[in-house]
Amino acid sequence: MLSFFLKRLAVVVPTFLGVTLITFSLIRLAPGDPVELLAGERGIDPARHAQMRAELGLDQPLAVQYGRYVWQLVHGDLGHSIVSKETVLSEFLTLFPETIELAVCAVTFAVVFGLPAGVIAATRRGTAVDHTIIGVSLTGYSMPLFWWALLLIMLCSVTLGLTPVSGRISVIYYFEPVTGFMLIDSWISGQVGAFASAVRHLALPTVVLGTIPLAAVARMTRSAMLEALGQDYVRAARARGVPKFQLMTVHALRNALIPVVTVIGLQIGVLLSGAILTETIFSWPGIGKWLIDSIARRDYPAVQGGVLLVAAVVITVNLLIDLLYGWVNPRIRHAR
Amino acid sequence: MPLLDIADLNVSFTSRSGVFPAVEGFSLTVEAGEAVGIVGESGAGKSVAMLAAMGLIEPPGRVSARQMMFNGVDLARTEPATRRRVIGKDIAMVFQEPASNLDPCYSIGFHIMETLRVHNFGHRAARRERAIEVARQVGFPPARLDAFPHQLSGGMAQRAMIAMAIACRPKLLIADEPTTVLDVSVQAQIIALLLALRRTQGMALILITHDMGVVAEAVERVVVLYAGEVCEQADTDRLLRAPCHPYTHALLAALPERNFGTGPLPAIPGAVPGGGDRPEGCLFHPRCVYAVERCQREAPALRPLEGGLVRCHFPVKNG
């Protein structure tokens, strides 16, 4: 178990180095610099411009800037946002719960609807039900998120008036954040209607962000179920008199979960990149929107640090999924 | 009244290239406590016939039978729910490959206790106790009940399968080539175990095999299948001593034990006919050394002969 972790850690270091190099270069390739964008349309005196660039260390050669950045990182310092002057880490940690909340809801949505859909499709293989589920999930998988989000807003918010267009909760409610998770905070605040408001704000972003994982989970569940149902041990269980529902769940689904868990793990990366689009469209104040805003302001430290932290989250989640995988699959568990 | 009475069982599989009859007009009776062997080459329909009796044939397979009486219940007519209460409890089956017939996600103990649970065997503690008891009976160390299938050797896994099968004290145990994938040394142990259990539990045994040596020591009566049809049925002694059907004759002649040191083994030329190449007349005539013109034209019926049944126009005269 320990050697397994050490092996994984050995891979993490080069990954992080690669991430720093790519974000550092890409953000500097973009035209404009943070000082110009801070000044905005008023423009800025060239002497003041040069002075501020020097204060930020942007007048140094790129190699020196990168060296300094990595040196800071090694000492655990992600730097300060140019715009807010806050540390990148504190900005990230303030906004992170909002993204986590959205991501957890989206994954839950995907699993709650994707697993049963896949199971139903597999048990009704070749019927109209099966074809409908495959067709819908293929459509969902191929759906451009921003377009899908706009369609849903048009239908649910504009036409039907069921859900708000953006934000996390109605402005009439205010309470101090306790956990940072709006669903929990609004619940414990005890204010009438606050929780319902939070749920209504969360609904559309969850559906949009959860659509691709939902389709992926449904398709993988279906094929893994079909595979499991054809195995000898399912027939052997029938030969012992195990009823159909238990065959489907205890035996077929339990085995089908092994590849499905892998797919969910792979979807975590998809989810975080999807969060950037989803949060921007719904003005959801999370990491995705913060990153997009930081890119627009050429806030170099914020972009570099933010992407690095997101990479760290993805790596950690994948590690957790690996542990979960061992728990789901006894053959792996005992091999270690 | 026999324990099991199958009459005119037909099983066919439909594919794009047509209908393939896997079993045709199969009949079999087994008395309580009796041991019957079903032998034949691969593809003869031995396993399919028994799976059909268990209700384990799924579409595109089609099963029909005049009757499949078991212990007073006609399994061919009964509701699936009623049949499910019989399957696994009164009739149990042991399969060829223990490794693939155990669910990799669950321990051996879970498998045994699941069988007990679906047949409403007592409470949790009672089931645990019974699982330990049957594990002892089959020589499976009770301490290893928490082991997962991939942690067991083939022989141990087959003992676990047998433990699951006898957990509810079945009246009939169907063993489908239970030793084929095991090491030779383990094969003898498993057969000895099955015979011992049959004796102590007083259960009937249907042993599907293509090992004539096992047949000789394990069963009282033998049914020989060829291309989905019964071609001969007789008491073991009579069948081994004086086979009437040319196919049985050729099978026994091809046994290494009977040809030790006498040059190359005699083999039966050709293969069992498949779906598209079923011959006219007698199904065995293309491979039969005694075949004459009538055999190509007219399919023989199963008829009584020398205390058994044989499907041949010109049975082999022995002695």
XYZ file of N, CA and C in Angstrom, chain A residues 36 64 81 109 119 125 198 208-209 219 230 264-265 330:
42
model
N -1.829 46.934 -17.940
C -2.710 47.566 -18.929
C -4.173 47.301 -18.608
N 14.027 34.068 -15.766
C 14.172 34.503 -14.378
C 12.816 34.488 -13.677
N -2.595 37.479 -5.868
C -3.328 37.938 -7.037
C -2.950 39.402 -7.312
N -26.165 13.626 -9.455
C -27.199 13.620 -10.506
C -26.858 12.569 -11.566
N -28.806 0.254 -16.323
C -29.310 -1.065 -15.930
C -30.578 -1.395 -16.709
N -32.433 -5.091 -23.396
C -31.570 -4.987 -24.557
C -32.339 -5.198 -25.870
N -31.894 28.091 -2.623
C -30.587 27.552 -2.987
C -30.739 26.379 -3.957
N -26.787 20.868 -16.241
C -25.857 21.149 -17.340
C -24.521 20.458 -17.114
N -23.971 20.622 -15.911
C -22.662 20.046 -15.627
C -22.736 18.523 -15.558
N -23.977 4.869 -20.387
C -23.456 4.000 -21.442
C -22.531 2.932 -20.882
N -23.755 -11.895 -19.058
C -23.362 -13.051 -19.860
C -22.373 -13.967 -19.160
N -16.369 7.070 -13.706
C -16.684 8.228 -12.865
C -15.396 8.970 -12.541
N -14.327 8.228 -12.246
C -13.046 8.859 -11.964
C -12.554 9.688 -13.136
N -12.483 -6.914 -5.392
C -11.708 -7.705 -4.430
C -10.386 -8.212 -5.004
